Structures are given as C-alpha cells and as structure tokens.
Coordinates of C-alpha atoms in Angstrom, one line a residue:
M1 CA -3.0 1.0 -8.4
A2 CA -2.1 1.3 -4.7
L3 CA 0.5 -1.4 -5.0
E4 CA 1.9 0.1 -8.2
A5 CA 2.1 3.5 -6.4
L6 CA 3.9 1.9 -3.4
N7 CA 6.3 0.2 -5.7
D8 CA 7.1 3.4 -7.5
A9 CA 7.4 5.6 -4.4
G10 CA 9.5 3.1 -2.5
C11 CA 12.4 3.4 -4.8
S12 CA 12.1 7.2 -5.4
K13 CA 13.6 8.4 -2.1
T14 CA 11.0 11.2 -2.1
N15 CA 10.0 12.7 1.2
L16 CA 6.5 11.2 1.0
I17 CA 4.1 10.3 3.8
V18 CA 1.5 7.6 3.1
I19 CA -1.3 7.0 5.6
L20 CA -2.8 3.5 5.6
N21 CA -6.2 3.9 7.3
D22 CA -6.8 0.3 8.5
N23 CA -10.4 -0.2 9.7
E24 CA -10.6 -3.9 8.5
M25 CA -13.4 -3.0 6.1
S26 CA -13.8 -2.4 2.4
I27 CA -17.6 -2.3 1.9
S28 CA -17.8 -5.7 3.4
K29 CA -15.2 -7.3 5.7
N30 CA -11.7 -7.2 4.2
V31 CA -10.4 -10.4 2.5
G32 CA -7.1 -11.6 1.0
G33 CA -3.5 -12.0 1.8
I34 CA -2.7 -8.3 2.4
S35 CA -5.6 -8.1 4.9
T36 CA -4.2 -11.1 6.7
F37 CA -0.8 -9.5 6.8
L38 CA -2.2 -6.3 8.3
T39 CA -4.0 -8.3 10.9
K40 CA -0.7 -9.8 12.0
L41 CA 0.8 -6.3 12.3
R42 CA -2.2 -5.1 14.2
T43 CA -2.5 -7.9 16.7
R44 CA 1.0 -9.3 17.3
K45 CA 1.7 -8.6 21.0
G46 CA 5.4 -9.1 20.7
Y47 CA 5.7 -6.2 18.2
Q48 CA 3.5 -4.0 20.4
K49 CA 5.8 -4.7 23.4
S50 CA 9.0 -4.1 21.4
N51 CA 7.6 -0.8 20.1
A52 CA 6.7 0.4 23.6
Y53 CA 10.2 -0.6 24.8
I54 CA 11.9 1.3 22.1
K55 CA 9.9 4.4 22.8
K56 CA 11.0 4.3 26.5
V57 CA 14.6 3.9 25.4
V58 CA 14.3 6.9 23.0
K59 CA 12.8 9.1 25.7
K60 CA 15.8 8.5 28.0
L61 CA 18.4 9.6 25.3
P62 CA 19.9 13.1 25.7
G63 CA 18.1 15.7 23.7
N64 CA 21.2 16.8 21.8
A65 CA 23.0 13.5 21.5
G66 CA 23.3 14.1 17.8
D67 CA 22.2 12.5 14.5
A68 CA 24.5 9.6 14.9
I69 CA 22.7 8.3 18.1
I70 CA 19.3 8.9 16.6
H71 CA 20.3 7.0 13.5
F72 CA 21.6 4.2 15.6
V73 CA 18.3 3.9 17.6
R74 CA 16.3 3.8 14.5
K75 CA 18.4 1.0 13.2
V76 CA 17.9 -0.9 16.5
K77 CA 14.2 -0.3 16.2
N78 CA 14.0 -1.5 12.6
G79 CA 16.2 -4.5 13.5
I80 CA 13.8 -5.5 16.3
K81 CA 10.8 -5.2 14.0
Q82 CA 12.6 -7.4 11.5
L83 CA 13.1 -10.0 14.2
V84 CA 9.6 -9.9 15.5
I85 CA 7.8 -9.5 12.2
P86 CA 9.9 -11.2 9.5
N87 CA 9.6 -10.0 5.9
M88 CA 8.2 -6.5 6.6
F89 CA 6.3 -5.9 3.4
F90 CA 6.4 -2.1 3.4
E91 CA 10.0 -1.8 4.4
E92 CA 11.0 -4.3 1.7
L93 CA 9.3 -1.9 -0.7
G94 CA 11.6 0.9 0.5
F95 CA 9.3 2.6 3.0
C96 CA 10.0 3.5 6.6
Y97 CA 7.1 1.8 8.5
L98 CA 5.6 3.6 11.5
G99 CA 2.9 2.2 13.6
P100 CA 0.4 0.7 14.2
V101 CA -1.1 3.8 15.9
D102 CA -4.6 4.4 17.3
G103 CA -6.2 6.7 14.8
H104 CA -8.8 7.8 17.4
H105 CA -6.1 8.9 19.9
I106 CA -5.4 12.5 18.6
E107 CA -2.2 13.0 20.6
K108 CA -0.6 9.8 19.5
L109 CA -1.5 10.5 15.9
E110 CA 0.0 14.0 16.1
G111 CA 3.2 12.6 17.6
I112 CA 3.7 9.9 14.9
L113 CA 2.9 12.4 12.1
Q114 CA 5.6 14.7 13.5
K115 CA 8.1 11.8 13.5
A116 CA 7.1 11.0 9.9
K117 CA 7.8 14.6 8.8
E118 CA 11.3 14.4 10.3
Q119 CA 12.1 11.2 8.3
K120 CA 14.0 11.2 5.0
G121 CA 12.5 9.3 2.2
P122 CA 9.0 7.6 1.9
V123 CA 7.2 6.8 5.1
L124 CA 4.1 4.7 5.7
I125 CA 2.0 5.3 8.8
H126 CA -0.2 2.4 9.8
V127 CA -3.3 4.0 11.4
L128 CA -5.9 1.8 13.2
T129 CA -9.4 3.1 13.1
K130 CA -12.8 1.6 13.8
K131 CA -15.5 2.1 11.2
G132 CA -18.5 3.7 12.9
K133 CA -16.4 4.7 16.0
G134 CA -18.5 6.2 18.7
Y135 CA -21.9 4.9 17.4
I136 CA -22.6 1.4 18.6
P137 CA -25.1 0.4 15.8
A138 CA -22.6 1.4 13.1
Q139 CA -19.7 -0.3 14.9
T140 CA -21.8 -3.5 15.1
N141 CA -22.9 -3.4 11.5
P142 CA -20.3 -1.4 9.6
D143 CA -21.3 -2.8 6.2
K144 CA -24.9 -1.9 6.7
F145 CA -24.0 1.7 7.6
H146 CA -21.7 2.1 4.6
A147 CA -24.7 3.6 2.8
T148 CA -28.0 4.0 4.6
S149 CA -31.3 5.8 4.3
S150 CA -32.8 7.6 7.3
F151 CA -32.8 5.5 10.5
N152 CA -33.6 5.6 14.2
L153 CA -30.7 7.2 16.0
V154 CA -31.3 5.2 19.2
T155 CA -31.7 1.7 17.7
G156 CA -30.0 2.1 14.4
E157 CA -32.9 0.5 12.7
S158 CA -33.9 1.8 9.2
N159 CA -37.1 4.0 9.0
S160 CA -38.0 2.6 5.6
K161 CA -39.6 -0.8 5.1
K162 CA -37.6 -3.4 3.4
K163 CA -38.8 -4.0 -0.1
E164 CA -38.0 -6.5 -2.8
D165 CA -35.3 -5.1 -5.1
Y166 CA -33.4 -6.2 -8.2
S167 CA -30.3 -7.3 -6.2
K168 CA -32.4 -9.5 -3.9
V169 CA -34.3 -11.1 -6.8
F170 CA -30.9 -11.7 -8.6
G171 CA -29.5 -13.4 -5.4
K172 CA -32.5 -15.6 -4.8
T173 CA -32.7 -16.7 -8.5
L174 CA -29.0 -17.5 -8.6
V175 CA -29.4 -19.7 -5.5
E176 CA -32.1 -21.7 -7.3
L177 CA -30.0 -22.0 -10.5
A178 CA -27.0 -23.2 -8.4
K179 CA -29.1 -25.9 -6.9
E180 CA -29.9 -27.2 -10.4
N181 CA -26.4 -26.7 -11.8
E182 CA -23.4 -27.5 -9.6
K183 CA -21.1 -25.7 -12.0
V184 CA -22.6 -22.3 -11.2
V185 CA -20.3 -20.1 -9.0
A186 CA -20.7 -16.5 -7.8
I187 CA -18.0 -13.9 -7.8
T188 CA -18.1 -10.4 -6.4
A189 CA -15.7 -7.6 -5.4
A190 CA -16.2 -6.6 -1.8
M191 CA -20.0 -6.2 -2.1
K192 CA -21.6 -9.5 -1.1
D193 CA -24.5 -7.9 0.7
G194 CA -25.0 -5.0 -1.8
T195 CA -25.3 -7.4 -4.8
G196 CA -27.7 -9.8 -3.0
L197 CA -25.2 -12.7 -2.7
S198 CA -25.3 -13.2 1.1
E199 CA -27.6 -16.2 0.9
F200 CA -25.6 -17.8 -1.9
A201 CA -22.5 -17.4 0.2
K202 CA -24.3 -19.2 3.1
Q203 CA -25.6 -22.1 1.0
F204 CA -22.6 -22.6 -1.3
P205 CA -19.5 -21.3 0.6
E206 CA -17.1 -23.3 -1.6
R207 CA -18.7 -21.8 -4.7
F208 CA -18.7 -18.2 -3.6
F209 CA -15.7 -15.9 -4.2
D210 CA -15.3 -12.4 -2.8
V211 CA -12.0 -11.1 -4.2
G212 CA -12.1 -7.8 -2.3
I213 CA -11.9 -4.5 -4.2
A214 CA -10.2 -6.2 -7.2
E215 CA -12.6 -6.0 -10.1
Q216 CA -9.9 -6.7 -12.7
H217 CA -8.8 -9.8 -11.0
S218 CA -12.4 -11.0 -10.5
L219 CA -13.1 -10.9 -14.3
T220 CA -9.8 -12.6 -15.3
M221 CA -10.5 -15.3 -12.7
A222 CA -14.0 -15.7 -14.1
A223 CA -12.5 -16.2 -17.5
G224 CA -10.1 -18.9 -16.2
M225 CA -13.0 -20.6 -14.5
A226 CA -15.1 -20.5 -17.7
K227 CA -12.2 -22.0 -19.6
A228 CA -12.2 -24.9 -17.2
G229 CA -15.9 -25.6 -17.7
I230 CA -17.3 -23.7 -14.7
K231 CA -20.2 -21.3 -15.1
P232 CA -19.1 -18.1 -13.3
V233 CA -21.7 -15.4 -12.5
V234 CA -20.0 -12.1 -11.7
S235 CA -22.0 -9.4 -9.9
I236 CA -20.4 -5.9 -9.7
Y237 CA -21.9 -2.4 -9.7
S238 CA -22.1 -0.6 -13.0
S239 CA -19.6 2.2 -12.2
F240 CA -17.1 -0.4 -11.0
Y241 CA -17.1 -2.4 -14.2
Q242 CA -15.3 0.6 -15.7
R243 CA -12.2 -0.4 -13.7
A244 CA -12.0 -3.8 -15.5
Y245 CA -12.8 -2.8 -19.1
D246 CA -9.6 -4.2 -20.4
Q247 CA -10.3 -7.6 -18.8
V248 CA -13.8 -7.6 -20.2
I249 CA -12.4 -7.1 -23.7
H250 CA -9.3 -9.3 -23.7
D251 CA -9.9 -12.0 -21.2
I252 CA -13.6 -12.7 -21.7
A253 CA -15.1 -11.2 -24.9
M254 CA -12.2 -11.9 -27.3
Q255 CA -12.1 -15.5 -26.0
N256 CA -15.9 -15.7 -26.3
L257 CA -16.0 -17.3 -22.9
P258 CA -19.4 -18.0 -21.2
V259 CA -19.1 -15.6 -18.3
V260 CA -22.3 -14.0 -17.0
L261 CA -21.6 -10.3 -16.2
C262 CA -24.3 -9.0 -13.9
V263 CA -24.3 -5.2 -13.8
D264 CA -26.0 -4.0 -10.6
R265 CA -26.9 -0.3 -10.0
A266 CA -27.2 0.4 -13.7
G267 CA -28.6 3.8 -14.7
I268 CA -29.3 6.7 -12.3
V269 CA -28.7 5.7 -8.7
G270 CA -29.6 8.9 -6.9
N271 CA -28.0 9.1 -3.4
D272 CA -25.0 6.9 -4.4
G273 CA -23.6 10.1 -5.9
E274 CA -22.1 11.3 -9.1
T275 CA -19.2 8.9 -9.3
H276 CA -21.5 5.9 -8.9
Q277 CA -24.1 6.7 -11.6
G278 CA -24.3 3.7 -13.9
V279 CA -25.0 5.6 -17.1
F280 CA -22.1 4.4 -19.3
D281 CA -22.4 0.6 -19.3
L282 CA -24.8 0.3 -22.2
A283 CA -22.4 2.4 -24.4
F284 CA -19.1 0.9 -23.4
F285 CA -20.3 -2.8 -23.4
N286 CA -21.9 -2.1 -26.8
L287 CA -18.4 -1.5 -28.3
V288 CA -17.1 -4.9 -27.2
P289 CA -17.2 -7.9 -29.6
N290 CA -19.1 -11.1 -28.8
L291 CA -21.0 -9.7 -25.8
K292 CA -24.7 -10.2 -25.6
I293 CA -26.3 -7.3 -23.7
M294 CA -29.7 -7.6 -22.0
A295 CA -31.8 -5.5 -19.6
P296 CA -35.0 -6.7 -17.9
K297 CA -38.2 -4.7 -17.6
D298 CA -39.1 -6.2 -14.2
F299 CA -38.2 -8.8 -11.7
E300 CA -39.7 -11.7 -13.6
E301 CA -37.8 -10.9 -16.7
L302 CA -34.6 -10.6 -14.7
K303 CA -35.2 -14.2 -13.5
Q304 CA -35.7 -15.4 -17.1
M305 CA -32.7 -13.5 -18.4
L306 CA -30.4 -14.9 -15.7
K307 CA -31.5 -18.5 -16.5
F308 CA -31.0 -17.7 -20.2
A309 CA -27.5 -16.4 -19.5
V310 CA -26.4 -19.4 -17.3
D311 CA -27.6 -21.8 -20.0
S312 CA -25.7 -19.9 -22.8
N313 CA -22.3 -20.7 -24.2
F314 CA -21.2 -17.1 -24.8
P315 CA -20.5 -14.0 -22.6
V316 CA -23.7 -12.3 -21.5
V317 CA -24.2 -8.9 -19.8
I318 CA -27.4 -8.4 -17.7
R319 CA -27.8 -4.8 -16.4
Y320 CA -30.5 -3.9 -13.9
P321 CA -31.2 -0.9 -11.7
R322 CA -30.9 -0.2 -8.0
G323 CA -34.0 -0.7 -5.9
A324 CA -37.5 -1.9 -6.7
Q325 CA -39.3 -2.3 -10.0
E326 CA -41.6 0.5 -11.2
P327 CA -44.7 0.7 -8.9
N328 CA -48.2 0.2 -10.2
C329 CA -47.0 -0.9 -13.6
E330 CA -47.2 -4.7 -13.6
F331 CA -46.6 -6.7 -16.8
R332 CA -49.1 -9.6 -17.1
E333 CA -47.3 -11.4 -19.9
H334 CA -43.7 -12.4 -20.2
A335 CA -42.6 -14.0 -23.5
L336 CA -39.7 -16.4 -23.4
V337 CA -36.3 -14.8 -23.8
E338 CA -34.9 -15.5 -27.2
L339 CA -31.5 -14.3 -28.4
G340 CA -31.8 -10.9 -30.0
K341 CA -35.6 -10.8 -29.9
A342 CA -37.6 -7.8 -28.6
E343 CA -41.2 -7.8 -27.7
I344 CA -44.2 -5.6 -28.3
I345 CA -45.7 -4.6 -25.0
R346 CA -48.6 -2.5 -26.5
E347 CA -49.9 -2.2 -30.0
G348 CA -50.3 1.2 -31.6
K349 CA -50.5 3.1 -35.0
D350 CA -49.4 6.7 -34.3
L351 CA -46.1 6.5 -32.5
T352 CA -43.4 3.9 -31.6
I353 CA -41.7 4.1 -28.2
L354 CA -38.7 1.9 -28.0
A355 CA -37.4 1.4 -24.4
I356 CA -35.0 -0.9 -22.5
G357 CA -34.8 -2.1 -18.9
K358 CA -36.7 -0.2 -16.3
M359 CA -37.6 2.5 -18.8
V360 CA -40.1 0.0 -20.4
A361 CA -42.5 0.6 -17.5
K362 CA -42.2 4.3 -17.9
A363 CA -42.9 3.9 -21.7
K364 CA -46.0 2.0 -20.9
K365 CA -47.2 4.8 -18.6
V366 CA -46.5 7.4 -21.2
A367 CA -48.4 5.4 -23.8
G368 CA -51.4 5.3 -21.4
E369 CA -51.3 9.1 -21.0
L370 CA -51.0 9.6 -24.8
E371 CA -54.0 7.5 -25.5
K372 CA -56.1 10.0 -23.4
E373 CA -55.1 12.5 -26.1
G374 CA -56.1 10.2 -28.9
I375 CA -52.5 9.1 -29.7
Y376 CA -52.2 5.4 -30.0
T377 CA -48.6 4.3 -29.1
E378 CA -46.8 1.1 -29.8
V379 CA -44.4 0.2 -27.0
I380 CA -41.4 -2.1 -27.7
N381 CA -39.3 -3.7 -25.0
A382 CA -36.0 -4.0 -26.7
R383 CA -34.7 -6.6 -24.2
F384 CA -31.4 -6.9 -26.1
L385 CA -29.2 -4.0 -26.9
K386 CA -27.0 -6.5 -28.7
P387 CA -27.9 -8.4 -30.8
F388 CA -30.6 -5.8 -31.6
D389 CA -34.0 -6.7 -33.1
K390 CA -33.7 -4.7 -36.3
E391 CA -36.7 -6.3 -38.0
L392 CA -39.2 -5.5 -35.3
L393 CA -38.0 -1.9 -35.1
I394 CA -38.3 -1.4 -38.9
S395 CA -41.7 -3.1 -38.9
S396 CA -43.1 -0.9 -36.1
V397 CA -41.7 2.4 -37.4
S398 CA -42.9 1.6 -40.9
K399 CA -46.4 1.4 -39.4
T400 CA -46.4 4.3 -37.1
G401 CA -44.0 6.7 -38.9
K402 CA -42.5 8.1 -35.7
L403 CA -40.0 6.9 -33.1
V404 CA -39.1 7.9 -29.6
T405 CA -36.4 6.0 -27.6
I406 CA -36.2 5.9 -23.8
E407 CA -33.1 4.7 -21.9
D408 CA -31.3 5.3 -18.7
G409 CA -27.8 5.9 -20.1
I410 CA -25.8 8.4 -22.1
K411 CA -27.1 9.4 -25.6
Q412 CA -24.1 8.2 -27.5
G413 CA -23.6 4.5 -28.1
G414 CA -26.8 3.3 -26.5
L415 CA -30.3 2.4 -27.6
G416 CA -31.1 5.7 -29.4
S417 CA -27.8 5.6 -31.4
I418 CA -28.5 2.1 -32.5
A419 CA -32.1 2.8 -33.5
S420 CA -31.2 6.0 -35.4
R421 CA -28.4 4.3 -37.3
I422 CA -30.7 1.5 -38.4
L423 CA -33.4 3.9 -39.7
I424 CA -30.7 5.9 -41.5
E425 CA -29.2 2.8 -43.1
E426 CA -32.7 1.8 -44.2
N427 CA -33.3 5.3 -45.6
M428 CA -36.5 5.6 -43.6
Q429 CA -38.3 8.9 -43.0
D430 CA -40.9 10.1 -40.6
K431 CA -44.5 11.0 -41.5
W432 CA -43.4 14.5 -42.5
G433 CA -40.7 13.5 -44.8
K434 CA -37.9 14.3 -42.5
A435 CA -35.0 11.9 -42.6
Y436 CA -33.9 10.3 -39.2
R437 CA -30.6 11.7 -38.0
L438 CA -28.1 10.4 -35.5
P439 CA -28.4 12.1 -32.0
R440 CA -25.7 14.7 -31.2

C-alpha cells in the first residue's frame, strides 16, 4: 500500500510531504531490496559530502537573488545526487527527495521540514532514527523491546520468568519435523522471534524465509513453493492474516495446495491492543473452501496437529493463542489426530459443553465446578472447526439435551454458529422442548 500511495502521489503534483522514518527495523531487522537501497542512501559518504557542499554553496547565495537562482541551485543539487546515487528511486517516482537527516537532531529536522514546506509538489523527507534511542538496553535489543512486559530499568532484563509458550513449542516442533523432512521450509513476515522461528532460522538458514512486512507476498510465495513440491509452513499473527485474505482464497485454497497456515496470537491477546486481537480468524477462514481448520487444546496437541498438517496434501490452518497453556489443567490423554474427528474429554449426562482450542481447558474446569452442584457435564474438544464432527455433536446432545459452546472468537461464523446450524438442520430440541436457534 505504501508503494501504491507513492506511485499515485508522485504523479499528482500535490503539495504533499511524506516522512520516511528509517530506523532499520520492522519488528525484526529490516530485509529486502528496499531496505538495502535505503542503507546505501544512509551510508554513502560521497552523497553526504556532496549534500554538505551544496548546503555551504546555498548559504553563500544572496538572500534576494530571486527564484531563478534558487531553482538553478536545486537543479545542481539534484544533478549531483543523480551522479552520486544513480537511479534515485523516490525522484524517479516524482518526489523531491530531501535527506537523509538525523531525526534526533531537532534543529536539523525543523530546518528540513521548513524547506519541504517551501517546495512545490510531493516531497519525501528521509529521516534517520534509532529504535530505543537514549536507552542502551533497547538500542541493543530493539526487537525484544518492540513489546515487553515489566523490566529492570537498569539492566533491561525482564521481571517475569520465561515460560514455555505456544510459539516456542511450535518452533521446536517444526525444527524436529524439518530434520525428518528436507522439504519443510518456514516462512514469516518480519516476526521471526515472535513466532518462535529463531532456532529454525539458525539450523536451516537456506530453508527459512523472512519476507518483511509483506503477508500477501509470503502466502503467494508459499503457494508457489507448494506447487513445486516443497512443504511451506507459514507463521503469521492472527490479525495480520487479514491483510492476505485474498491470497489465502485465490492462491492457496482454490488451488487446494498443501500449505500449512499457522495462526499465532489467535483469540484475545491482552496487552497487544485492540487492533491485534485475533478474534476473527475462525470466522473468516471458515468461509474459505478446501481449508481444514484446527485448534489445539494444549502444547502436546499442537505438536500432533503440526505433524498432521505437514504430512497432509491439502491446506491446513492451525490456530493457537499467545502465551502458555492453561495452568493446572493438564490433559493426561491425547487421542491421535484424525481428519474431522473431535474427542470426548469428559463423559456426562446433563449438559454438553463444546469447546475449541485453549477454551477446552476452561470447559474442563467449568465441568468440575458443575459436578459439585450435581450437574454432570460432557466436554467435547472439537479439534476441527472444519471439517466439523457432526456425528459426535448430535450423539452427545441427544444424550444430554442441552448444549453450551465456548470459543475465543466472534459469535458469528465460528463454533457456536456451526453447532447451532447443525442442531437446527437436524430439527433437535432441548429438554424443555425449545428449538435451537442461531445466535444473533
């Protein structure tokens, strides 16, 4: 979108100022051709010297020499830039390029902003900043401090103990699968550390691809790899898959290509903020043809599902939450993952609770509390949103006569909608003769 906007604005002749804040970071270190180009602009000494020389020349000009002289000097400046830095990308797009300028030097920044205001047409100011400027631990580990919990101000060390989480379990499991299958590759979009792929990148550098903040490209690239017989495993945060919905549909699902789509940070993510809540993925993936959608109840089931997905010949979505598994709610048994098969976690006769993903642990806890009240609850781990285990649901609800669903997503299009629709289609009613209705 940024390139599309530059392309449009460059030919508009509009008096527009674009500030490129160049701190060399996305979440992880910047990658790609544009990043390499900016590095050349940032570090080329010849350009810096010519820029300083031109500034000295301009300062010596008479203050009222007229627009003609100013226009001439600007042409000289642009000509020198073209000689020193061939094929100036931004100027070829139609922008007047100003910079680079130290973004932490307020006076210099104010000066170049004033010059930009005086220019006619679109202007791009290349501002150099340092992520974490002024705080050494953040400057040293900018990716770590992109999002952090409470930490020691002196050392920069986190106050919380490191725990096993879903991202780390995913990363470790994928390394093991890659050792067994040389066709397995990993793809991410500027979030190697956040998705748990750091170790994979170290052990298999030629099989790891960080495409930068380019989710659309990552999925189309994965589709091409799958077409060539490679087994791509893509790991992206739930909220960022929304950017590449078109590619999921047209490039992967409609071709029925065996790409593994790992959806990290699914569900409510707390401190990541409103824009990062992963509450839509169950619903929007559910609408896409050919996708198989799974969610693990714990770490062990995530391992099983990842192996199942890598061994499959169709596109698979595995969604899992941020952080650790539910504490004090271990599952002793783990049935083998079979396509479209749910599992009964706890037998009961009074109520059925249908849950998926991390909500299965909560359903188990609820069932324990209800038993103290004399209500014996059957707990079903759906495992698959699609294909959905219709038979097990009908069998359980026929026995208990009552259904509650628990999921960490929006009401429409998810687990509750599927279960309600099935019961309506089967013309089933609860114990009190009330027909099941679709959730509003």
